[in-house]
Amino acid sequence: MKTVLITGATAGIGAASARAFAHAGWRVIGTGRRADRLRDLQEELGAYFLPLSVDMQDRAGLESLAKLEGEWSGVDCLINNAGLAPPMADLQDSEWDKLQTVIDTNVTGLVALTRALLPKLIASQGSIINLSSVAATYPYKGGAVYGATKAFVRQFSLMLRNDLAGTGVRVTSIEPGMAETEFTLVRNGGDQAASDALYDGIDPMTPEDLAETILWVASRPPHLNINALELMPTRQNWAGFATNRKA
C-alpha cells in the first residue's frame, strides 16, 4: 500500500485530496494547523488516515515528518498543498507581518519539508506534487507577493527535477485558477459576501476537481512525468494589458 503526505489537509483541495487518495487505497498522512478538523477527517476516513497537527512555519515540526516509523515510515507521494495569500493590496499599502507569513508558508516551509522528505521519496522513487497557481504566470493588481511565491513554487518544481535526475522521482507543478475554497474567505478576512461575489456566475472549479487531477497525476506510470499542469474554469481567462492614461 502506498503512502501520501498532504499538507493543508484541513480544508479545500487538501481535504478533498485526502478523501480521493484514501478512497483509491492509499494511506494518507494529513497535516495542518487545525487539529479538530484533522480528527474529523480521521473519523471519516478511518485507520488509513494519520492526522498530524503541524504548522508550515515550524521547521522542526516539518522535519519531524521525515522521522515517522512503522507503517507510516515510507512516503510515496508528497503533496505540497498548504498555502495562503495576504489581503489584496498594493505592496506599498500592505502589512509586513502578513506578507512574512505568506512567504514563510508558501516558500520556506514548502522547501524545508520537501528537502526533509527527499531521502524517503528517492527510496520509493515517488512523486512530488506542488500546488502553484495561475498567479505564477498572469500578474494582477494587489497580488505581487502571492504571485511571486507561486512563481517560486513553479520554478522550484522545474529546477528540482534537475536535482532529482536519475532518481526516478517525479515532480509536478499544479497551477489552478479560480477554485471555490476557503482560500478567498481567509484572504478577505472572513468576509463571506466578498467571497461569494467573487465566484458568482463563474462556475468555479471545486476542490474535488483539483483532487481528482492530483490523484491522476500521482497515478501516472513511473516513466511519465507531468511537468506542469494549468487549469481554469471555462468562464475564467487572462485579462488584457492595463493602461493608465495621463490627465
Coordinates of C-alpha atoms in Angstrom, one line a residue:
M1 CA 0.0 0.0 0.0
K2 CA 1.4 3.4 -1.0
T3 CA 1.5 6.4 1.4
V4 CA 0.9 10.1 0.5
L5 CA 1.6 13.1 2.7
I6 CA -0.7 16.0 2.1
T7 CA -0.1 19.4 3.7
G8 CA -3.0 21.7 4.4
A9 CA -5.4 18.7 4.7
T10 CA -7.9 20.6 6.9
A11 CA -10.0 22.1 4.2
G12 CA -10.4 22.7 0.4
I13 CA -8.1 21.0 -2.0
G14 CA -6.1 19.3 0.8
A15 CA -9.1 17.7 2.4
A16 CA -10.6 16.7 -0.9
S17 CA -7.3 15.1 -1.9
A18 CA -7.1 13.2 1.4
R19 CA -10.5 11.7 0.6
A20 CA -9.6 10.9 -3.0
F21 CA -6.4 9.2 -2.2
A22 CA -7.9 7.3 0.8
H23 CA -10.8 6.1 -1.4
A24 CA -8.2 5.0 -4.0
G25 CA -6.5 2.7 -1.5
W26 CA -3.6 4.9 -0.3
R27 CA -2.5 5.6 3.3
V28 CA -2.8 9.3 3.9
I29 CA -0.8 11.4 6.3
G30 CA -2.6 14.7 6.6
T31 CA -1.1 17.8 8.2
G32 CA -2.5 21.2 9.1
R33 CA -2.9 23.7 12.0
R34 CA -6.4 22.8 12.9
A35 CA -6.3 19.6 14.9
D36 CA -10.0 19.4 15.3
R37 CA -10.6 19.3 11.5
L38 CA -7.9 16.6 11.2
R39 CA -9.6 14.5 13.8
D40 CA -12.9 14.9 12.0
L41 CA -11.2 13.7 8.8
Q42 CA -9.7 10.7 10.6
E43 CA -13.1 9.7 11.9
E44 CA -14.4 9.9 8.3
L45 CA -11.5 8.0 6.6
G46 CA -10.6 5.6 9.4
A47 CA -7.3 3.9 10.3
Y48 CA -5.6 4.7 7.0
F49 CA -5.6 8.4 7.7
L50 CA -2.9 9.8 10.1
P51 CA -3.7 13.3 11.4
L52 CA -0.6 15.4 12.4
S53 CA -1.0 19.0 13.6
V54 CA 2.0 20.8 12.1
D55 CA 2.4 24.4 11.1
M56 CA 4.2 25.2 7.9
Q57 CA 6.2 27.9 9.7
D58 CA 7.5 25.3 12.2
R59 CA 10.7 23.9 10.6
A60 CA 11.4 21.4 13.4
G61 CA 7.8 20.2 13.1
L62 CA 8.1 19.8 9.4
E63 CA 11.4 17.9 9.7
S64 CA 9.9 15.6 12.2
L65 CA 7.6 14.3 9.5
A66 CA 10.6 12.6 7.9
K67 CA 11.1 10.5 11.1
L68 CA 7.8 8.6 11.3
E69 CA 8.2 4.9 12.0
G70 CA 6.3 1.7 11.4
E71 CA 3.7 1.5 8.7
W72 CA 3.8 5.3 8.3
S73 CA 7.6 5.4 7.7
G74 CA 7.6 5.4 3.9
V75 CA 6.4 8.2 1.7
D76 CA 5.5 7.6 -2.0
C77 CA 4.0 11.0 -2.8
L78 CA 4.3 14.4 -1.2
I79 CA 1.6 16.9 -2.0
N80 CA 2.7 20.4 -1.0
N81 CA -0.8 21.9 -0.9
A82 CA -0.7 24.2 2.2
G83 CA -0.6 27.9 1.3
L84 CA -2.3 31.2 1.7
A85 CA -2.4 34.7 0.4
P86 CA -2.3 38.1 2.1
P87 CA -5.2 40.5 1.7
M88 CA -5.3 42.1 -1.8
A89 CA -3.3 45.3 -1.5
D90 CA -0.6 47.2 -3.4
L91 CA 2.7 46.5 -1.8
Q92 CA 3.1 50.0 -0.5
D93 CA -0.1 49.6 1.4
S94 CA 0.5 46.1 2.7
E95 CA 1.3 44.9 6.2
W96 CA 4.7 43.3 6.6
D97 CA 3.7 40.6 9.1
K98 CA 1.1 39.2 6.8
L99 CA 3.5 39.2 3.9
Q100 CA 6.1 37.4 6.0
T101 CA 3.5 34.7 7.0
V102 CA 2.8 34.0 3.3
I103 CA 6.5 33.8 2.3
D104 CA 7.3 31.5 5.3
T105 CA 4.4 29.2 4.5
N106 CA 4.3 29.2 0.7
V107 CA 8.1 29.2 0.1
T108 CA 10.2 28.4 3.2
G109 CA 8.0 25.7 4.7
L110 CA 7.5 24.0 1.3
V111 CA 11.2 23.9 0.7
A112 CA 12.0 22.7 4.2
L113 CA 9.5 19.9 4.1
T114 CA 10.5 18.8 0.6
R115 CA 14.2 18.7 1.5
A116 CA 13.5 16.7 4.6
L117 CA 11.4 14.1 2.8
L118 CA 13.7 13.6 -0.3
P119 CA 15.6 10.6 1.1
K120 CA 12.2 8.8 1.6
L121 CA 10.9 9.9 -1.8
I122 CA 14.2 8.8 -3.5
A123 CA 14.0 5.4 -1.8
S124 CA 10.4 4.9 -3.0
Q125 CA 11.0 6.5 -6.4
G126 CA 7.9 8.5 -5.6
S127 CA 6.4 11.8 -6.7
I128 CA 6.2 15.4 -5.5
I129 CA 3.1 17.5 -6.5
N130 CA 3.4 21.2 -5.7
L131 CA 0.4 23.5 -5.7
S132 CA 1.3 26.6 -7.6
S133 CA -1.3 28.9 -9.2
V134 CA -2.1 30.7 -12.4
A135 CA -0.9 33.7 -10.5
A136 CA 2.6 32.4 -11.1
T137 CA 2.1 33.3 -14.8
Y138 CA -0.6 36.0 -15.0
P139 CA 0.0 39.1 -12.8
Y140 CA -2.8 41.1 -11.3
K141 CA -3.0 44.2 -9.2
G142 CA -2.6 43.6 -5.4
G143 CA -1.1 40.2 -5.7
A144 CA 2.6 40.9 -6.0
V145 CA 3.8 38.8 -3.1
Y146 CA 1.3 35.9 -3.5
G147 CA 2.0 35.7 -7.2
A148 CA 5.8 35.7 -6.6
T149 CA 5.6 32.9 -4.1
K150 CA 3.6 30.8 -6.6
A151 CA 6.1 31.6 -9.3
F152 CA 8.8 30.4 -6.9
V153 CA 6.8 27.1 -6.5
R154 CA 6.6 26.6 -10.2
Q155 CA 10.2 27.3 -10.9
F156 CA 11.3 25.3 -7.8
S157 CA 9.3 22.3 -9.2
L158 CA 11.1 22.5 -12.6
M159 CA 14.5 23.0 -11.1
L160 CA 14.0 20.2 -8.6
R161 CA 13.5 17.8 -11.5
N162 CA 17.1 18.6 -12.5
D163 CA 18.4 17.8 -9.0
L164 CA 16.5 14.5 -9.0
A165 CA 17.5 13.4 -12.4
G166 CA 18.2 9.7 -12.4
T167 CA 16.5 9.0 -9.1
G168 CA 13.1 8.1 -10.5
V169 CA 11.3 10.8 -8.5
R170 CA 8.7 12.8 -10.5
V171 CA 7.9 16.4 -9.8
T172 CA 4.8 18.3 -11.0
S173 CA 3.6 21.9 -10.6
I174 CA -0.2 22.1 -10.5
E175 CA -1.4 25.6 -11.4
P176 CA -5.1 26.2 -10.7
G177 CA -7.2 29.2 -11.5
M178 CA -10.4 30.0 -9.7
A179 CA -11.5 27.2 -7.3
E180 CA -14.1 27.9 -4.7
T181 CA -12.4 27.0 -1.4
E182 CA -11.8 28.7 2.0
F183 CA -8.8 30.4 0.4
T184 CA -10.7 33.5 -0.7
L185 CA -12.7 33.6 2.5
V186 CA -9.4 33.7 4.5
R187 CA -7.9 36.2 2.2
N188 CA -10.9 38.5 2.7
G189 CA -10.7 38.3 6.5
G190 CA -13.7 36.0 6.8
D191 CA -16.0 38.2 4.6
Q192 CA -18.4 35.6 3.2
A193 CA -20.2 38.1 1.0
A194 CA -17.0 39.2 -0.7
S195 CA -16.0 35.6 -1.3
D196 CA -19.4 34.7 -2.7
A197 CA -19.4 37.8 -5.0
L198 CA -16.0 36.7 -6.5
Y199 CA -17.4 33.4 -7.6
D200 CA -20.9 34.5 -8.5
G201 CA -21.8 33.3 -12.0
I202 CA -18.3 31.9 -12.7
D203 CA -19.0 28.1 -12.2
P204 CA -15.6 27.9 -10.5
M205 CA -13.6 24.7 -10.1
T206 CA -14.3 22.7 -7.0
P207 CA -11.8 21.1 -4.5
E208 CA -12.9 17.7 -5.8
D209 CA -12.0 18.8 -9.4
L210 CA -8.4 19.5 -8.3
A211 CA -8.2 16.4 -6.1
E212 CA -9.2 14.2 -9.0
T213 CA -6.5 15.8 -11.1
I214 CA -3.8 15.5 -8.4
L215 CA -4.7 11.8 -7.9
W216 CA -4.5 11.3 -11.7
V217 CA -1.0 12.9 -11.8
A218 CA 0.2 10.7 -8.9
S219 CA -1.2 7.6 -10.6
R220 CA 0.7 8.0 -13.9
P221 CA 3.1 5.2 -14.8
P222 CA 6.7 5.7 -13.4
H223 CA 8.1 6.5 -16.9
L224 CA 5.8 9.6 -17.3
N225 CA 6.4 13.0 -15.6
I226 CA 3.8 15.7 -15.9
N227 CA 6.0 18.8 -15.6
A228 CA 3.3 21.5 -15.1
L229 CA -0.5 21.5 -15.4
E230 CA -2.5 24.7 -15.6
L231 CA -6.3 24.5 -15.1
M232 CA -9.0 27.2 -15.2
P233 CA -12.8 27.2 -15.1
T234 CA -14.2 27.7 -18.6
R235 CA -15.5 31.1 -17.6
Q236 CA -12.1 32.4 -16.5
N237 CA -9.3 33.7 -18.8
W238 CA -6.4 36.0 -18.6
A239 CA -7.1 39.8 -18.7
G240 CA -5.8 42.2 -21.2
F241 CA -3.0 44.7 -20.6
A242 CA -3.8 47.6 -18.2
T243 CA -3.3 51.2 -19.1
N244 CA -3.1 54.3 -17.0
R245 CA -3.9 57.4 -19.1
K246 CA -2.5 60.8 -18.2
A247 CA -4.9 63.5 -17.3

